[in-house]
Every structure is written in C-alpha cells, then in structure tokens.
Coordinates of C-alpha atoms in Angstrom, one line a residue:
X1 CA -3.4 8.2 18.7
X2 CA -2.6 4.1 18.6
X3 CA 1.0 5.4 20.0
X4 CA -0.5 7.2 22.9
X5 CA -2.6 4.3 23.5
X6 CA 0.3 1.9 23.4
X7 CA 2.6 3.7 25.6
X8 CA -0.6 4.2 28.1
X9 CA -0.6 0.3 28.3
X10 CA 2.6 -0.7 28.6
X11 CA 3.0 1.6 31.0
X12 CA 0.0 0.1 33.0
X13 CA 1.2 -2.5 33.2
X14 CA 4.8 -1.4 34.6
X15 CA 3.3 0.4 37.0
X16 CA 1.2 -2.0 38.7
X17 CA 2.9 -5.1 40.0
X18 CA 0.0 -6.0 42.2
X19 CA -2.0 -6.9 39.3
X20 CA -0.8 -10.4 39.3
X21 CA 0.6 -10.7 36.0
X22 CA 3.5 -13.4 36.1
X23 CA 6.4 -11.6 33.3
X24 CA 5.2 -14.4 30.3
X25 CA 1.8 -12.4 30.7
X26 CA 3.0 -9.1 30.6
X27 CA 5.8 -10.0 27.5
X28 CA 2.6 -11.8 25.8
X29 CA 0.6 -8.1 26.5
X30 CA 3.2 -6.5 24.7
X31 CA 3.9 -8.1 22.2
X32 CA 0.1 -8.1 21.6
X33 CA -0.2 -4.5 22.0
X34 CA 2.9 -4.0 19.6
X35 CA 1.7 -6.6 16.9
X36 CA -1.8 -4.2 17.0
X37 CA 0.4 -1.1 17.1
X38 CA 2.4 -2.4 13.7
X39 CA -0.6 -3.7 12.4
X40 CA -2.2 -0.5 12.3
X41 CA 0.7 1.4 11.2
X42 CA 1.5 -0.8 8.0
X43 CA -2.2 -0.5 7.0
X44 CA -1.6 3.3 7.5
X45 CA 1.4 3.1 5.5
X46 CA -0.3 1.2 2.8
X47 CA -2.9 3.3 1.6
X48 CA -0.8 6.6 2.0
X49 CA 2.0 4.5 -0.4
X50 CA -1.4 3.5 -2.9
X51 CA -2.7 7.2 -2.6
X52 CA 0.6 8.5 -3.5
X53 CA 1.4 6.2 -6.4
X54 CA -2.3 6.4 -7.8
X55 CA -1.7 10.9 -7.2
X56 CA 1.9 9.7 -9.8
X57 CA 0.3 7.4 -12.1
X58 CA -2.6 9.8 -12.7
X59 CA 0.3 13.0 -12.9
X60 CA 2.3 10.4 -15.1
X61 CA -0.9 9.7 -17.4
X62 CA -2.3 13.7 -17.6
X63 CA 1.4 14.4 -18.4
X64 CA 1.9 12.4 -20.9
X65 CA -1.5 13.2 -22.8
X66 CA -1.2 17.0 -22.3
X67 CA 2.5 16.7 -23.9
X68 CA 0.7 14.4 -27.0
X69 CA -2.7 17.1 -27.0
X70 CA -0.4 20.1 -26.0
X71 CA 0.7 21.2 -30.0
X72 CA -3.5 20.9 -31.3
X73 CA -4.4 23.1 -28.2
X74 CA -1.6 25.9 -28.7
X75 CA -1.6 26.1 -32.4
X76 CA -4.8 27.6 -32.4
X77 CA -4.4 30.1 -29.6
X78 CA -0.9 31.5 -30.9
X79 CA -2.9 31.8 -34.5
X80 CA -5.5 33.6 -33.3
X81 CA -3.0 35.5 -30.8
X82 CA -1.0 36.1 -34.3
X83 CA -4.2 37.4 -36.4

C-alpha cells in the first residue's frame, strides 16, 4: 500500500512539468517520500523480527520445560498403558 502510494507520487510529479517545481524541489519530494517509505518499512520489519523472535523464545522456553516435565508426564501413562 505505502509502495503504491510512493510510486503514485513520484510519478506525479514526473508527469507534470507545469507544476512549477524547480528539480531541488522535486529531489527534496523524493527523498521525503522515500525517507517515509523506509521509515515505514523498517517499523514493519521491526515488529515482524520482535514477533518472530518472541514466537522462538517462547518455542525455545516450552521446549525446554516439556523436555525437563516430559519423563513425570509419560511415566505415568506408559504405567497405566502397562497395567
């Protein structure tokens, strides 16, 4: 969606040499419009990196406990499985 919008600006602003920017303006546009573009894409990036490693850490800590617990849950199913 913030590419789309991007692309939809820059491209104004190609197309429309009447508008009156001088080229400074239009560089300063889009490096504005890029800057937001990044901006929002790191902050994307960020929180799918912190949901991923927090989805690890908590498979990391379950896994570790079920591996410690694992033995006193089994034991007494395969007894009574054995009985």
């Amino acid at each position: 969606m913030t590419k789309g919008g991007m692309h939809g600006g820059t491209h104004m602003a190609q197309g429309s040499p009447t508008s009156g920017l001088d080229p400074s303006d239009r560089v300063a546009c889009k490096v504005q419009e890029w800057g937001a573009g990044a901006a929002a894409w790191l902050t994307r990036a960020a929180l799918e990196m912190g949901r991923c490693l927090f989805i690890i850490f908590v498979a990391i800590i379950t896994s570790t406990t079920m591996i410690e617990w694992w033995p006193m849950l089994v034991a007494p199913l395969m007894a009574k499985n054995r009985g």
